[in-house]
CSV table of C-alpha atoms and ligand atoms in Angstrom, one decimal:
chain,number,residue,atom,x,y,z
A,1,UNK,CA,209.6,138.7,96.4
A,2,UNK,CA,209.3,135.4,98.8
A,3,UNK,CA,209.4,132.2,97.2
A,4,UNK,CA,206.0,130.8,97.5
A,5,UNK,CA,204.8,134.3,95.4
A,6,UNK,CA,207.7,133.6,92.9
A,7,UNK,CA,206.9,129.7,92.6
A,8,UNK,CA,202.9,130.9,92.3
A,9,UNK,CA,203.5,132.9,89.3
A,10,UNK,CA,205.8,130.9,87.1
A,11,UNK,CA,203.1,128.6,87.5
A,12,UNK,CA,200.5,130.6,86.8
A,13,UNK,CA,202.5,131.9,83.8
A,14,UNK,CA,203.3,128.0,82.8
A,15,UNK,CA,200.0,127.3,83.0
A,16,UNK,CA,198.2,130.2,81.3
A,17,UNK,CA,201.0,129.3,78.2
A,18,UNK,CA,199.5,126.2,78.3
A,19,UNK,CA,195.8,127.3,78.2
A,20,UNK,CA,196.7,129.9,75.4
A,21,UNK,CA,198.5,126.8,73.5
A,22,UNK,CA,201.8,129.0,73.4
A,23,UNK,CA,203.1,126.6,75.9
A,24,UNK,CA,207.0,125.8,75.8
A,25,UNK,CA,207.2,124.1,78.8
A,26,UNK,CA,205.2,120.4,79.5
A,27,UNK,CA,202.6,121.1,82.5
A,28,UNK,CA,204.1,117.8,84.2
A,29,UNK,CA,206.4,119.8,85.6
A,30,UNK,CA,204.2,122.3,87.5
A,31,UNK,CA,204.6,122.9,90.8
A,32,UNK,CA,201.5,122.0,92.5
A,33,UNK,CA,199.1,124.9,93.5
A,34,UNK,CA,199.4,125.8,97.2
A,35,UNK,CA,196.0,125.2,98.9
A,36,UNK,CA,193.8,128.5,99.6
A,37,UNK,CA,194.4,129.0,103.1
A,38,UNK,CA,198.2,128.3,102.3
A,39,UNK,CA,198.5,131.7,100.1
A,40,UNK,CA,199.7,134.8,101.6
A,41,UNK,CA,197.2,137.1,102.4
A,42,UNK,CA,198.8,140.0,101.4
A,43,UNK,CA,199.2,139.7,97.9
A,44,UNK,CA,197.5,142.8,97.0
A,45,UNK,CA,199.2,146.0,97.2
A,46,UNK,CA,197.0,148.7,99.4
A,47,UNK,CA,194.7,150.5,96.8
A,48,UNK,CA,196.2,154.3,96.6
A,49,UNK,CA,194.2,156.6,99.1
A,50,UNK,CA,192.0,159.2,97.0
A,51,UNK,CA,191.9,162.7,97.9
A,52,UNK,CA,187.9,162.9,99.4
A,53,UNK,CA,186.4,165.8,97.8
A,54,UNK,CA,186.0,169.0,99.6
A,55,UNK,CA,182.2,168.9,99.7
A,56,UNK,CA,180.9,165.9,101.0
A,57,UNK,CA,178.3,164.8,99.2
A,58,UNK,CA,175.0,162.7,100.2
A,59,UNK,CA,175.1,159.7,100.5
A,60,UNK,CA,174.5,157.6,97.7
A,61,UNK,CA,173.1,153.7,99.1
A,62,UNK,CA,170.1,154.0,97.6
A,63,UNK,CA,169.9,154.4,93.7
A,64,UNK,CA,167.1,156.7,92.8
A,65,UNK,CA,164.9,155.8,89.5
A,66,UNK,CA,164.6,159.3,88.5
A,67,UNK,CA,167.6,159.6,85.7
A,68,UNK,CA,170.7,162.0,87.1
A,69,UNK,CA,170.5,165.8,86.1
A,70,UNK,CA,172.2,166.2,82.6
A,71,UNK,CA,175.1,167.7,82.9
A,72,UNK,CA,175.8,170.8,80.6
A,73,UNK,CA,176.7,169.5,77.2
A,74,UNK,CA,180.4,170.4,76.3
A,75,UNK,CA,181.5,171.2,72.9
A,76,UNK,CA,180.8,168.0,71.2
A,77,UNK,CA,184.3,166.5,69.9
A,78,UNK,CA,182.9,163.0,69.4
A,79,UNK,CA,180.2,161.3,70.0
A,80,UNK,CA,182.0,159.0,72.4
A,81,UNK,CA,183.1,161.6,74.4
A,82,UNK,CA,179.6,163.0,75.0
A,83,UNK,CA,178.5,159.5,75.9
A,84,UNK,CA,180.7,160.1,79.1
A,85,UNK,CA,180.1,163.5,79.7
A,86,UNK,CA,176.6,163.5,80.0
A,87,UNK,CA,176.0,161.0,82.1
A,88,UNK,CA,176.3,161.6,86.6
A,89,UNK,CA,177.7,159.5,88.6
A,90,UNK,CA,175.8,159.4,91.6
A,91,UNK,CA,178.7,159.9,94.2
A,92,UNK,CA,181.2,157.5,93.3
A,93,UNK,CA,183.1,158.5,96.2
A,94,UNK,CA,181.2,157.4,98.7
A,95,UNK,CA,181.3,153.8,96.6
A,96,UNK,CA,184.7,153.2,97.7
A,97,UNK,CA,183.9,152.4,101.7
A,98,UNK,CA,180.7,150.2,100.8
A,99,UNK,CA,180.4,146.8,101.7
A,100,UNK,CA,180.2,143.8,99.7
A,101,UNK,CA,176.3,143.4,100.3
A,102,UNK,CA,175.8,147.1,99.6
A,103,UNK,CA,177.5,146.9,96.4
A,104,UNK,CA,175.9,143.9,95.5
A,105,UNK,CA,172.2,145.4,96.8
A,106,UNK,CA,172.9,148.8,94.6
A,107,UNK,CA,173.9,146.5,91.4
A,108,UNK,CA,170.8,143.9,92.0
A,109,UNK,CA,168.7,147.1,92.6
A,110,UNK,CA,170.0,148.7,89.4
A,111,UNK,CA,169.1,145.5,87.4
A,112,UNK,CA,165.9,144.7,89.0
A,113,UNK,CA,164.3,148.5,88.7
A,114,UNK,CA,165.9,149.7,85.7
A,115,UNK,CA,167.6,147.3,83.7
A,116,UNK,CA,165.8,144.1,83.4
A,117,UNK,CA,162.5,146.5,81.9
A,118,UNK,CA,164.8,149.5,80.0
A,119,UNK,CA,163.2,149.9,76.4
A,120,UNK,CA,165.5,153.4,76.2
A,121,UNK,CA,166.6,151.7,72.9
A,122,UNK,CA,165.5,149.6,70.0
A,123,UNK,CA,167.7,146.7,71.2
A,124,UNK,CA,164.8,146.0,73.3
A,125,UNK,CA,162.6,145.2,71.1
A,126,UNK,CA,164.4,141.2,70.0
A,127,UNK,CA,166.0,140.6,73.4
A,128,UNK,CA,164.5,137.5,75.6
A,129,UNK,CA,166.1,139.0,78.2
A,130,UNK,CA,168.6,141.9,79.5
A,131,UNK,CA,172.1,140.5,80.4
A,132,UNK,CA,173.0,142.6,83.4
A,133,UNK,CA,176.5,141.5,84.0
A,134,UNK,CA,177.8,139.2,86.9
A,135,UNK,CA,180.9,138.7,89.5
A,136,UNK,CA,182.2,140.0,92.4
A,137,UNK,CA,180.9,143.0,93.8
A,138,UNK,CA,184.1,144.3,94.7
A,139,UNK,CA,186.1,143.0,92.0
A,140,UNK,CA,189.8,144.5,91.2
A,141,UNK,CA,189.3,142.8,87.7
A,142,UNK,CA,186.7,143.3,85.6
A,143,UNK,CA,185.8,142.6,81.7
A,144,UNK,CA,184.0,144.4,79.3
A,145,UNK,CA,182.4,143.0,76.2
A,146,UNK,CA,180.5,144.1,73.3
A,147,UNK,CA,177.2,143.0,73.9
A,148,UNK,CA,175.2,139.8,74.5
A,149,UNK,CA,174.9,136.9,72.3
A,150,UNK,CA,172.3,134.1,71.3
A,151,UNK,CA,173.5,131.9,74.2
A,152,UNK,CA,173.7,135.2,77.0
A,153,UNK,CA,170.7,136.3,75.5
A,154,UNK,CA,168.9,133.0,76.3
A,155,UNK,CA,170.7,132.5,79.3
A,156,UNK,CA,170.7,136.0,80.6
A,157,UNK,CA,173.9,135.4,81.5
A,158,UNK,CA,177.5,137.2,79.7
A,159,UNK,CA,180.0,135.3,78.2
A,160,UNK,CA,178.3,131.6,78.3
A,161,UNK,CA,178.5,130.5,74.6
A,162,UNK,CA,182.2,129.7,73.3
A,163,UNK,CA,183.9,133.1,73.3
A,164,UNK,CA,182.9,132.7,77.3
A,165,UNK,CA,184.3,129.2,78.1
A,166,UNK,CA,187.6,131.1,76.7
A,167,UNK,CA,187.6,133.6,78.4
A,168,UNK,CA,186.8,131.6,81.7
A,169,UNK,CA,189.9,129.7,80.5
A,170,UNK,CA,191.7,133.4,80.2
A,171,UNK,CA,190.4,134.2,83.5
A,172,UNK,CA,191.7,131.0,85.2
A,173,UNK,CA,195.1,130.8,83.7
A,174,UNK,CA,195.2,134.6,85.5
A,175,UNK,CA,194.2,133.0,88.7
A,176,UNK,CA,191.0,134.0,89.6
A,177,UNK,CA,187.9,132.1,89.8
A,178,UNK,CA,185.0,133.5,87.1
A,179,UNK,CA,182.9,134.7,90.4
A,180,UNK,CA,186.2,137.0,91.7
A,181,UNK,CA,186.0,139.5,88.7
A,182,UNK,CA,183.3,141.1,87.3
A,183,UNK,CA,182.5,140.4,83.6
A,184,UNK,CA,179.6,142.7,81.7
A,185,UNK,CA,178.7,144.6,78.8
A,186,UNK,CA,178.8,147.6,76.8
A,187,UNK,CA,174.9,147.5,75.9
A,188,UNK,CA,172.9,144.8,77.7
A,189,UNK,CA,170.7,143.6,75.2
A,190,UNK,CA,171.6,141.1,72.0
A,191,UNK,CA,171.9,143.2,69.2
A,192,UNK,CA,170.2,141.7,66.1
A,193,UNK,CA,172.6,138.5,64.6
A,194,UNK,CA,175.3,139.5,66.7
A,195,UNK,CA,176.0,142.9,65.0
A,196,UNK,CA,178.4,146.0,66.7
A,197,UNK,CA,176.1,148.1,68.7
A,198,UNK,CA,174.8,151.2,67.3
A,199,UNK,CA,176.6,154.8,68.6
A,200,UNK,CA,172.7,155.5,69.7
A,201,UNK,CA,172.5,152.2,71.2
A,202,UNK,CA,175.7,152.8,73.1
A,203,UNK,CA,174.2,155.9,74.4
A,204,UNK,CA,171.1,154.8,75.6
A,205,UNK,CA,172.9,151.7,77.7
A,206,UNK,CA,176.2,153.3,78.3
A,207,UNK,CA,175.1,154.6,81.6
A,208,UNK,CA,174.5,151.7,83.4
A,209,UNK,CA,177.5,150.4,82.4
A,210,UNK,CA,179.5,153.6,84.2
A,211,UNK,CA,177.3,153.2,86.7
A,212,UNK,CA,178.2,149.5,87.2
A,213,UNK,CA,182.3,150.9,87.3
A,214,UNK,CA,181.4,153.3,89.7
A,215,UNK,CA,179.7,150.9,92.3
A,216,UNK,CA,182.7,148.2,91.8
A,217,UNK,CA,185.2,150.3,91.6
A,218,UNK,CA,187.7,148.2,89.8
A,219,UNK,CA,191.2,148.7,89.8
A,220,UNK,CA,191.9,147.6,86.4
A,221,UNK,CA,189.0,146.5,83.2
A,222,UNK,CA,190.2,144.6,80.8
A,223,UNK,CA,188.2,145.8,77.5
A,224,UNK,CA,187.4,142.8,75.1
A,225,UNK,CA,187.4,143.7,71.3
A,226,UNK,CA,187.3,146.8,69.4
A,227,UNK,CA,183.7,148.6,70.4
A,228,UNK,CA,184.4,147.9,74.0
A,229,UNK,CA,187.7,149.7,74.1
A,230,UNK,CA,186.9,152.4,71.7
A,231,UNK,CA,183.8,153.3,74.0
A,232,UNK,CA,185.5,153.0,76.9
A,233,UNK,CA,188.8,154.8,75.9
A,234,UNK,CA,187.0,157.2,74.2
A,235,UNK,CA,188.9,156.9,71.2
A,236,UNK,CA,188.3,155.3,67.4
A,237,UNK,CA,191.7,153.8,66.9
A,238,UNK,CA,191.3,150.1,66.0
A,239,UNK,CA,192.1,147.6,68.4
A,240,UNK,CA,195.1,146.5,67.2
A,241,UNK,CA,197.0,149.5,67.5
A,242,UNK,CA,195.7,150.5,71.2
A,243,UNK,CA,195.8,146.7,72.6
A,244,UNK,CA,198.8,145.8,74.8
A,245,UNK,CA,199.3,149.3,76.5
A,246,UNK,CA,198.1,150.8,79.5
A,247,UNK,CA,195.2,153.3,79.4
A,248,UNK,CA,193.3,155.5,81.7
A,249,UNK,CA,189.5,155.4,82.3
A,250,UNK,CA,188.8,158.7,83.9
A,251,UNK,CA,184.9,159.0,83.4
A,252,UNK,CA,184.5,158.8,87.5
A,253,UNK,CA,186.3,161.6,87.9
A,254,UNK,CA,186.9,164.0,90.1
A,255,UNK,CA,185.0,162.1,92.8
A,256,UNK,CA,186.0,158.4,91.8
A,257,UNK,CA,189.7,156.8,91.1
A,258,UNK,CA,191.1,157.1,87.6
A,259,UNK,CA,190.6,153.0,86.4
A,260,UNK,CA,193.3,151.1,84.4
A,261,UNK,CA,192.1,149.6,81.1
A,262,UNK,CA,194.1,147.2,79.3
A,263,UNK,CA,192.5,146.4,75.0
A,264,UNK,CA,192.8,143.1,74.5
A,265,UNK,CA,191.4,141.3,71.5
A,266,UNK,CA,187.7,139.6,72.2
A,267,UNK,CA,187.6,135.7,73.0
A,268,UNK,CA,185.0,135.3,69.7
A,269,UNK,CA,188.1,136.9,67.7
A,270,UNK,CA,190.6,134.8,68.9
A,271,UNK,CA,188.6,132.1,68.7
A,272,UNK,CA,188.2,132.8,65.0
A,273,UNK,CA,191.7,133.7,64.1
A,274,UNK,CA,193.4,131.4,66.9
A,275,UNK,CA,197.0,132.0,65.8
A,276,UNK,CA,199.9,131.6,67.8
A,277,UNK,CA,200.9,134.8,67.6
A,278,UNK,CA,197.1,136.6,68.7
A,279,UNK,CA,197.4,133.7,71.3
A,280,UNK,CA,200.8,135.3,72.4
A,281,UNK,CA,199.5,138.8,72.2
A,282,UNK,CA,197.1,138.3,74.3
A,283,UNK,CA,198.7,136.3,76.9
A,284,UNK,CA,200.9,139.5,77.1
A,285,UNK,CA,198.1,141.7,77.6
A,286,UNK,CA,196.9,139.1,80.4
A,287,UNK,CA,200.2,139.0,81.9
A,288,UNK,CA,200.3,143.0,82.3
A,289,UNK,CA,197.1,142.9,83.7
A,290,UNK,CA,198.2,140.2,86.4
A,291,UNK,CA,201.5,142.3,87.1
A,292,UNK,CA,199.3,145.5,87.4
A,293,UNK,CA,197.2,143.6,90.0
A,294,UNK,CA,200.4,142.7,91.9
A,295,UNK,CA,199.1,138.8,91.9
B,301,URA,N1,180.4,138.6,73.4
B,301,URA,C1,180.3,139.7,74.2
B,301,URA,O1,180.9,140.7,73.9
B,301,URA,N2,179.7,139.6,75.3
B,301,URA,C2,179.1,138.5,75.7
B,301,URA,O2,178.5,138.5,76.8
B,301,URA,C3,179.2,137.3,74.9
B,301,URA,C4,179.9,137.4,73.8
B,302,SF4,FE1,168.0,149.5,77.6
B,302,SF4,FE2,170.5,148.9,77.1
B,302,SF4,FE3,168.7,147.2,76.4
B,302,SF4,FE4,168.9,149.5,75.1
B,302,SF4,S1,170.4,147.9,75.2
B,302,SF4,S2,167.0,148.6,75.8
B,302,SF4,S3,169.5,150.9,76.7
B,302,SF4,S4,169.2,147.8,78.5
């Protein structure tokens, strides 16, 4: 590893102790950042080539408003499974070669048809406004939350109340700016005083939200709080027990990449119970998840 990465992450790890307040070390002895156009340029590791399906398939740029053919229901094993398994996605292959500005036209063109006017649940029905989800359309980090708030909500906006100034402190002390990742939600309209989103709920938004994966294409999703990792990870252990470890998110495919979730406890939680040691827990996570990027 050359210096200048070595000297960039101790001080991203410094600094991200600080932010977290599990700090040992006094920030006055931070090296300063190197400028932008000082950084090596090839601090990413090559994504892994993906076998291209046999078949091609048509190509996908345009998003169609008619809802994708159901695919045949499996034996129902839980009702999070069947979220997943009934929903298409519409050739997330071909995703992986778009541009920025197709990306960014597909998600705009999701929001703007579907989204923004979706009544497919009762959630609808005390929103002000959908929250779509924001960030770079060809992120390598994104986050998943629960749901919007009375702030998002208002704003139309995720993660703009207090849980999000944290987590734009989280995503800072990773080093990234808020626009580089992408940062939405399991359903994308407040549910009533903040509660968890309803498994019918879940269902009726959860396709937009796979949908959202498949256009970006992450390479890792950082799930914030229980319902956001349970629905994502298909499972209904709690989040203590399945935070901190690597997990698979393989709901794109055969045709997409197999996506690397890492639980983490939600900003709201931490924010409520801000021990040292959930501080330290999820700085680990964090610290994983900037490994895993190769940063
Ligand atoms: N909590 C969430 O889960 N999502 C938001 O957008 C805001 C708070
Ligand atoms: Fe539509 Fe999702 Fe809002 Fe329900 S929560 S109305 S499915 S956008």
């Amino acid at each position: 590893m050359d210096e200048l990465r070595q000297q960039r992450i101790l001080r991203q790890h410094i600094l991200t102790d600080h932010l977290m307040g599990v700090g040992t070390v006094p920030m006055s002895i931070l090296p300063q950042a190197p400028a932008a156009s000082e950084r090596p340029q090839q601090a990413m590791p090559p994504r892994q080539q993906r076998p291209t399906p046999s078949t091609p398939r048509p190509s996908n740029f345009q998003l169609s408003n008619q809802p994708p053919a159901p695919k045949p229901s499996p034996p129902a094993t839980s009702v999070i499974e069947s979220l997943w398994s009934r929903i298409t996605i519409p050739n997330a292959a071909g995703n992986e070669s778009l541009t920025v500005e197709e990306k960014q036209q597909l998600l705009d063109q999701m929001n703007t048809m579907e989204v923004s006017t979706c009544r497919q649940c009762d959630l609808c029905k005390a929103r002000t406004q959908t929250v779509f989800g924001e960030g770079s359309a060809t992120a390598e980090l994104m986050f998943v939350g629960e749901g919007p708030g009375q702030n998002e909500d208002l704003q139309g906006r995720p993660f703009v109340g207090r849980a999000g100034e944290l987590l734009d402190k989280m995503i800072q002390a990773m080093g990234f700016k808020r626009e580089d990742v992408y940062i939405a939600n399991v359903v994308k309209c407040r549910p009533p005083n903040n509660r968890t989103p309803q498994m019918a709920e879940v269902q009726a938004c959860g396709g937009y939200l796979l949908r959202q994966i498949a256009i970006i294409q992450p390479k890792v999703i950082v799930t914030l709080g229980g319902p956001a990792a349970q629905l994502m990870l298909n499972t209904q252990t709690g989040i203590t027990r399945i935070r901190g470890q690597w997990h698979t998110f393989d709901a794109l495919k055969p045709e997409g990449p197999s996506i690397d979730v890492m639980p983490t406890f939600h900003p709201a939680y931490l924010l409520r119970s801000y021990t040292h040691d959930n501080r330290k827990k999820v700085w680990s996570d964090l610290q994983a998840v900037i490994e895993r990027l190769g940063k």
